[in-house]
Tab-separated table of C-alpha atoms and ligand atoms in Angstrom:
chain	number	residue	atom	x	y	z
A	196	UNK	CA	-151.274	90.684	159.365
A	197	UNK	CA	-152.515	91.899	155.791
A	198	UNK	CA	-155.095	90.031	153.996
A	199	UNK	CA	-156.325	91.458	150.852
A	200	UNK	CA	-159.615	89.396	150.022
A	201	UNK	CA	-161.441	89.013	147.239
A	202	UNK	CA	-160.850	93.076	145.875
A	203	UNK	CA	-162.153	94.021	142.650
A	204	UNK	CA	-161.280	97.922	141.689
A	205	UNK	CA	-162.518	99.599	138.576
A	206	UNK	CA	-161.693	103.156	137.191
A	207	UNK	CA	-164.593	104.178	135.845
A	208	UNK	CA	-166.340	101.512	133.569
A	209	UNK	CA	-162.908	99.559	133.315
A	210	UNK	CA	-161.979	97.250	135.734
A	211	UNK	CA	-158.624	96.852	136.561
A	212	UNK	CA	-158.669	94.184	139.311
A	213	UNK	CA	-160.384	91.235	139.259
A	214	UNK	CA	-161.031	89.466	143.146
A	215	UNK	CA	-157.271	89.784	144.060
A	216	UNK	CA	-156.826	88.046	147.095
A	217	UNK	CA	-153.124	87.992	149.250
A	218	UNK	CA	-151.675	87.746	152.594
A	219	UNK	CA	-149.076	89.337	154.164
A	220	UNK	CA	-147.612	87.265	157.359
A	221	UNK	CA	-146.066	89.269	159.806
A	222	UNK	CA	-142.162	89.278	159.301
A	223	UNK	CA	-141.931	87.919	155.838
A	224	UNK	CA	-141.487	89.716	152.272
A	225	UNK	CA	-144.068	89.256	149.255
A	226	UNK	CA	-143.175	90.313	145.859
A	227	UNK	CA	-145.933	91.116	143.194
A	228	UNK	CA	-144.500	90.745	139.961
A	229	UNK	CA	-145.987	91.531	136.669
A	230	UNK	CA	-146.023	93.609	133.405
A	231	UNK	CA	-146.986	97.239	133.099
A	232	UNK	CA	-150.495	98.102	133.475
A	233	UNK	CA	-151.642	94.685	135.050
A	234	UNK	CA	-152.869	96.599	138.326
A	235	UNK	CA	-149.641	96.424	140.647
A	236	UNK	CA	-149.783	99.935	141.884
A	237	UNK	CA	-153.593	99.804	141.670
A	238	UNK	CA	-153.640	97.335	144.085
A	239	UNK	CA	-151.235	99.097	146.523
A	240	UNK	CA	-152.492	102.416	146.512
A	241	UNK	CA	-156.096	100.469	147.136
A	242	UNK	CA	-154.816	99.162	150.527
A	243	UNK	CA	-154.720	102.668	152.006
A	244	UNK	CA	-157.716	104.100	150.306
A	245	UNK	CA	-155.082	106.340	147.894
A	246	UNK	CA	-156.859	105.791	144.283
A	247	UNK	CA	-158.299	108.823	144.508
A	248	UNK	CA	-161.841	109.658	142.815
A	249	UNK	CA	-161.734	107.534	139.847
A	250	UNK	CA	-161.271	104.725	141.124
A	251	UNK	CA	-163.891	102.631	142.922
A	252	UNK	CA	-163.884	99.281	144.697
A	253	UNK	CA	-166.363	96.746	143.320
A	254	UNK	CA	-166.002	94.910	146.005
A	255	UNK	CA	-163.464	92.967	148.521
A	256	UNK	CA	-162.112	93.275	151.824
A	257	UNK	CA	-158.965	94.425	153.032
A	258	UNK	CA	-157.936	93.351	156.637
A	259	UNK	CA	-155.103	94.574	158.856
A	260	UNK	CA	-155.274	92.499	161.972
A	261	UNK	CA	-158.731	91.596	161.392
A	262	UNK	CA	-160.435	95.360	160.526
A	263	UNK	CA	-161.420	96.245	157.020
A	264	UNK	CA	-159.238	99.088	156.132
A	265	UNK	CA	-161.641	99.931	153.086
A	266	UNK	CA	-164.617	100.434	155.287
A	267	UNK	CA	-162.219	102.361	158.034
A	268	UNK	CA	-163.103	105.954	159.016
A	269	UNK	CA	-160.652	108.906	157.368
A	270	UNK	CA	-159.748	109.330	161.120
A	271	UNK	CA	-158.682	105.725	161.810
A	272	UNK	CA	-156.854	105.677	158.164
A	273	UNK	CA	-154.548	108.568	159.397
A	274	UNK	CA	-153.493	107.215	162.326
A	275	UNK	CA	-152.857	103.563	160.351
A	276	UNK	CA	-151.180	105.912	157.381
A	277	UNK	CA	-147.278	106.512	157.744
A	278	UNK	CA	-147.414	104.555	161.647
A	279	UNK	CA	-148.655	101.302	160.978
A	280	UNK	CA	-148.574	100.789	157.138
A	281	UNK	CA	-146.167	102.774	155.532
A	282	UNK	CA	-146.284	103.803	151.642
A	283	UNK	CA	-144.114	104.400	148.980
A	284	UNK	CA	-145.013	105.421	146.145
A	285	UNK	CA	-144.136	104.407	142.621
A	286	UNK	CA	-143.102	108.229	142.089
A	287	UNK	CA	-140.819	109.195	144.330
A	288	UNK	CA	-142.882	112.551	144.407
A	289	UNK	CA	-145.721	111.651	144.940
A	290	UNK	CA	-144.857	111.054	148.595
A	291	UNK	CA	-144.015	114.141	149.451
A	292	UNK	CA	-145.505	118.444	148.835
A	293	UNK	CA	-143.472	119.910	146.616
A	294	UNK	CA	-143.510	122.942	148.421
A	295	UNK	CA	-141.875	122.255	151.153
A	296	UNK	CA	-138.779	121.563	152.547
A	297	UNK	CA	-138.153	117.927	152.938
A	298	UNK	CA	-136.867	118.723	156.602
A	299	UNK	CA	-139.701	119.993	157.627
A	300	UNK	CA	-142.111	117.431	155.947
A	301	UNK	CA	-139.914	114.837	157.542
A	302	UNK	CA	-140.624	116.274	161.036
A	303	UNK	CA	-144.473	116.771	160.121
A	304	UNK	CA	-144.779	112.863	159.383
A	305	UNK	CA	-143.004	111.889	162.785
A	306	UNK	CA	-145.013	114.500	164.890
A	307	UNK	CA	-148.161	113.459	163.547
A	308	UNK	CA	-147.672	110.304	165.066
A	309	UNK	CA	-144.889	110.357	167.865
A	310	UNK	CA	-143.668	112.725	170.359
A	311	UNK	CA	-140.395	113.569	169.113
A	312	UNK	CA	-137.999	115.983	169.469
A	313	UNK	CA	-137.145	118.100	165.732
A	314	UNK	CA	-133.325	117.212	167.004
A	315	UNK	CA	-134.378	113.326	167.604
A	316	UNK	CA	-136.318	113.064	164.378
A	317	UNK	CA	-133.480	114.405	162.211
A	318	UNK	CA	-130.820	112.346	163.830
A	319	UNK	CA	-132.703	109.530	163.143
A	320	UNK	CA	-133.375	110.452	159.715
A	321	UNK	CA	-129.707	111.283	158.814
A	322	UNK	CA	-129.012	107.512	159.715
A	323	UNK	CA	-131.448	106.197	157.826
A	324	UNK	CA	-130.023	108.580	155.127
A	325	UNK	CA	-126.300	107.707	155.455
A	326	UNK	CA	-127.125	104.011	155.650
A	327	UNK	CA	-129.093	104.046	151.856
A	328	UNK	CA	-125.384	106.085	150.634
A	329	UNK	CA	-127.063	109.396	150.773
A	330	UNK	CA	-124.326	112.050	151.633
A	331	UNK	CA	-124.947	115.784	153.147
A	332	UNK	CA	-128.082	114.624	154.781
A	333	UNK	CA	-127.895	117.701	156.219
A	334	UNK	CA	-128.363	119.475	152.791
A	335	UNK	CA	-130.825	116.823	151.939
A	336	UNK	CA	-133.151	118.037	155.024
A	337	UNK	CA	-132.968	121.389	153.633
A	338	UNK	CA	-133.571	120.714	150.419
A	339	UNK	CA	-137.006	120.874	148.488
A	340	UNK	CA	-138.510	118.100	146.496
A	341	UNK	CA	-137.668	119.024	142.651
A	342	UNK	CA	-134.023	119.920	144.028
A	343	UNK	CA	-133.159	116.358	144.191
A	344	UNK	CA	-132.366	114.035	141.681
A	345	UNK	CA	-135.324	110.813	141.072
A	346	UNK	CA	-132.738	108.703	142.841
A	347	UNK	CA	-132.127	110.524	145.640
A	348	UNK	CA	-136.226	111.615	145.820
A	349	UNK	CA	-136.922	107.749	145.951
A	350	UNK	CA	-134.298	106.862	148.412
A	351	UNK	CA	-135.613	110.233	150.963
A	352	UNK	CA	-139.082	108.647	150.597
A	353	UNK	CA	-138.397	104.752	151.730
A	354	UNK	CA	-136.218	106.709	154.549
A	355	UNK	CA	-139.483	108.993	155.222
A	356	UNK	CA	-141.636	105.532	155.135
A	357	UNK	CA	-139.132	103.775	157.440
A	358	UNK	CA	-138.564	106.553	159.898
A	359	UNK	CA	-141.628	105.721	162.008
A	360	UNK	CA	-141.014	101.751	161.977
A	361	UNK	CA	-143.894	100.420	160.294
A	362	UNK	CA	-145.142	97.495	160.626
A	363	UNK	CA	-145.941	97.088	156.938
A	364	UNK	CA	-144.865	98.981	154.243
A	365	UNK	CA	-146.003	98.801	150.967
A	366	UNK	CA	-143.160	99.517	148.118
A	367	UNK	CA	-144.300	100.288	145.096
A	368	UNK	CA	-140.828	99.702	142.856
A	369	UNK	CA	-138.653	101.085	145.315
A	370	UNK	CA	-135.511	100.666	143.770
A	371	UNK	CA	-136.346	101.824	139.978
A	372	UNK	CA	-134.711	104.862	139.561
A	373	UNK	CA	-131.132	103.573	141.454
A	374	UNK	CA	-127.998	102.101	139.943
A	375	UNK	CA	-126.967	98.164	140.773
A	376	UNK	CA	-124.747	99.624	143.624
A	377	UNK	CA	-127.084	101.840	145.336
A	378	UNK	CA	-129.955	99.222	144.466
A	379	UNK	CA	-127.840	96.663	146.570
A	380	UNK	CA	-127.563	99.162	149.406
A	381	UNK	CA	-130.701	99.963	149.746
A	382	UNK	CA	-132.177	96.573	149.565
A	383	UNK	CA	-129.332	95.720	152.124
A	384	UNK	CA	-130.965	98.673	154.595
A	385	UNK	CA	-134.464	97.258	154.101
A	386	UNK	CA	-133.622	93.959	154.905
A	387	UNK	CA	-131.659	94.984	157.815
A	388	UNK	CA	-134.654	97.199	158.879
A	389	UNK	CA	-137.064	94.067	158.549
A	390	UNK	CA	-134.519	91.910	160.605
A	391	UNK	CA	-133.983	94.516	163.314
A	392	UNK	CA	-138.217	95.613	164.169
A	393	UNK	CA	-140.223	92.953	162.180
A	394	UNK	CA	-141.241	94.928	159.450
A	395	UNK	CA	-143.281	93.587	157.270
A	396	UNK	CA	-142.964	94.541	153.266
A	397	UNK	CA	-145.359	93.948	150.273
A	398	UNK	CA	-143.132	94.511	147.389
A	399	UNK	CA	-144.433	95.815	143.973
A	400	UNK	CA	-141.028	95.429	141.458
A	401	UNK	CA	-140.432	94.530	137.473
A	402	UNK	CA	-137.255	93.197	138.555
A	403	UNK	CA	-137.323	89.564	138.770
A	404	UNK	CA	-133.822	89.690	140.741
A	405	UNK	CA	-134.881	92.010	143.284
A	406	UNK	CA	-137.882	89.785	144.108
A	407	UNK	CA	-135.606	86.986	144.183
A	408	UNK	CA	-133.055	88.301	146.757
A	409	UNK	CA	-135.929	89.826	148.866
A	410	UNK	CA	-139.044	87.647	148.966
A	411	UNK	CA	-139.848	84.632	150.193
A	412	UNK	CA	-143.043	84.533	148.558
A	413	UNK	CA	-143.898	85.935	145.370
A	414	UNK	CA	-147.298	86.884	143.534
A	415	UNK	CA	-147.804	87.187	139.808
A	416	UNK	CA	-150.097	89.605	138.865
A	417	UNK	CA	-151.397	88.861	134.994
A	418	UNK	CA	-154.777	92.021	133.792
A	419	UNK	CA	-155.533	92.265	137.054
A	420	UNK	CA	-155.400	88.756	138.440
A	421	UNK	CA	-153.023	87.389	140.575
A	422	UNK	CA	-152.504	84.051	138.515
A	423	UNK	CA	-150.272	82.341	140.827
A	424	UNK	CA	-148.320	82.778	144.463
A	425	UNK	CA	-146.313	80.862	146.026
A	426	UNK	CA	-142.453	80.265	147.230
A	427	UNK	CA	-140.324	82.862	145.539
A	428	UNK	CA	-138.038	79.687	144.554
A	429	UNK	CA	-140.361	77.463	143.790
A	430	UNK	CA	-141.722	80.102	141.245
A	431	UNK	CA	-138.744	80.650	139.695
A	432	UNK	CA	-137.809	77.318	139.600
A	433	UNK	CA	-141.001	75.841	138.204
A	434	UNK	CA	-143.994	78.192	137.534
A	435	UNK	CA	-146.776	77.240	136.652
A	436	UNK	CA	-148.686	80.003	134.837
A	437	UNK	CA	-148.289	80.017	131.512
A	438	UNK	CA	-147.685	83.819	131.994
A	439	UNK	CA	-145.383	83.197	135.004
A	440	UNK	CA	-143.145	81.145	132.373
A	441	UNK	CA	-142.949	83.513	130.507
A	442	UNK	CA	-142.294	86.288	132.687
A	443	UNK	CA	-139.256	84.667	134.509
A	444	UNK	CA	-138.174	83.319	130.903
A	445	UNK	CA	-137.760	86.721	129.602
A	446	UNK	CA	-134.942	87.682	132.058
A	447	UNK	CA	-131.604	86.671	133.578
A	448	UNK	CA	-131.718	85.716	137.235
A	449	UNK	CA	-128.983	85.977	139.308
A	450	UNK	CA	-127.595	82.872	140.564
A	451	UNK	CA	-129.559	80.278	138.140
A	452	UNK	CA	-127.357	80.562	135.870
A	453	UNK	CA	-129.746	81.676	133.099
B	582	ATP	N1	-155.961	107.076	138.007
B	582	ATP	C1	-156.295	106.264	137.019
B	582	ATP	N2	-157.375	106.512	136.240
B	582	ATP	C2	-157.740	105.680	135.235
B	582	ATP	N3	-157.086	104.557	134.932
B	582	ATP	C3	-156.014	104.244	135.671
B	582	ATP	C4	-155.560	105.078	136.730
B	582	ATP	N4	-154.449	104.505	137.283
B	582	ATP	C5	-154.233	103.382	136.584
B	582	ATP	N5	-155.147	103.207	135.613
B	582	ATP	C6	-155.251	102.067	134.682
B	582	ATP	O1	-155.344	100.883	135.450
B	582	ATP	C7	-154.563	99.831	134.873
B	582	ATP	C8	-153.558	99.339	135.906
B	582	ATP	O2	-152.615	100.381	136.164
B	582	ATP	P1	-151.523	100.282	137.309
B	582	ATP	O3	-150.850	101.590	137.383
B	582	ATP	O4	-152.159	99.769	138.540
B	582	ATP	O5	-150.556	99.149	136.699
B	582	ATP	P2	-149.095	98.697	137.157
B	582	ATP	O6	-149.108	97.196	137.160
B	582	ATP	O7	-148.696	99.389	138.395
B	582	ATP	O8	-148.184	99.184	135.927
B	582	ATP	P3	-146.625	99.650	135.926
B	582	ATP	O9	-145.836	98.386	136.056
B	582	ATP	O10	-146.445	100.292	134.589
B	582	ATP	O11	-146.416	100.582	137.069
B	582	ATP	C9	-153.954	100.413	133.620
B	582	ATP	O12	-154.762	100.050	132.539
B	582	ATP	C10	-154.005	101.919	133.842
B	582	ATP	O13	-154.128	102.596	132.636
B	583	MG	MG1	-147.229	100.697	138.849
């Protein structure tokens, strides 16, 4: 469904990926793990042509169902953007204007690309709401941006993301700013999401648990190289990267008994 091929993506004279090539299968979950700064969200925000100015691609291909998505027209990206491949974004702000109500941005994002009713589109969205623990989603939809807490701004975004029923979303740490309980919930809602229309989800986290529980394939991503990819378990189990050892080394995951 996704193939990223070969992308290398500099800022300036610095480049920050070096010919990072993955697929995405329809269906399935892939993880990119890695430290801070090694290109994760650089890589995600390349798929959709969100790097802004700085940033330019060397070179690569990235295909959804075949096209190259870096060489699509801004008209073609639109329609893809928020229907098709779905984005969250590392800050939970970033995804939406702070200036206006998260209602009404909510309703903007549907209409753009179904034909909706404002009553259908909110009902829909206070389910998605309740079902990541989100109470008064009533008072949610009528609230602006900065008047919600990180947690609650990242939750409203992977709602906003899922609302439309992508076919791929790209999550860039979508579970950061929760607690463990909320964490579980809302990984719990994605999955069920995925199970229920197919989704697909390429999965940028730190958290070697989350990646665990979620994935079945993982990619590590080492200054801007993905040095290895694979089975989430067999990763974990025996990587093979000297990086990748010591990476999973460095934390507790739940259910080895480490
Ligand atoms: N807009 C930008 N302009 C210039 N350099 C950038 C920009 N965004 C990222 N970089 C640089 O590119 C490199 C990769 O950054 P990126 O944000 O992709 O890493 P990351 O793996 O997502 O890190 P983290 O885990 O901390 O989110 C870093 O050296 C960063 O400083
Ligand atoms: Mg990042």
């Amino acid at each position: 469904m996704l193939e990223i091929k070969d992308l290398s993506v500099a800022y300036g004279s610095k480049r920050v990926l070096h010919d990072v090539s993955l697929k995405v299968e329809p269906g399935e979950i892939l993880a990119v793990v890695g430290e801070s700064g090694s290109g994760k969200s650089t890589m995600l925000r390349s798929i959709l042509g969100l790097n802004g100015g700085s940033a330019a691609v060397e070179r690569g291909q990235v295909l959804f169902d075949g096209r190259d998505l870096l060489t699509a027209g801004e008209k073609e990206l639109r329609r893809i953007r928020g229907g098709e491949i779905a984005m969250v974004f590392q800050q939970p702000a970033q995804s939406f204007d702070p200036v206006t109500k998260i209602g009404r941005q909510v309703y903007e994002t549907v209409r753009a690309h179904e034909k909706l009713s404002k009553a259908d589109t909110y009902e829909k969205m206070r389910t998605l709401l309740a079902d990541m623990k989100l109470p008064e989603p009533d008072r949610i939809l009528n609230s602006y941006p900065f008047e919600l807490s990180g947690g609650m701004c990242q939750r409203v975004a992977l709602a906003l993301a899922m609302v439309l029923k992508p076919r791929l979303l790209l999550a860039d740490e979508p579970t950061s700013a929760l607690d463990v309980t909320v964490q579980a919930q809302v990984i719990a809602t994605m999955m069920k999401l995925r199970e229920n229309f197919g989704m697909s989800i390429l999965l940028v986290t730190h958290n070697i648990g989350v990646a665990a529980h979620m994935a079945g394939r993982m990619a590590v991503m080492y200054r801007g190289s993905i040095v290895e990819q694979g089975e989430t378990r067999q990763i974990l189990s025996a990587p093979a990267h000297e990086y990748s050892r010591r990476l999973i080394a460095s934390v507790p995951v739940i259910g080895t008994g480490r």
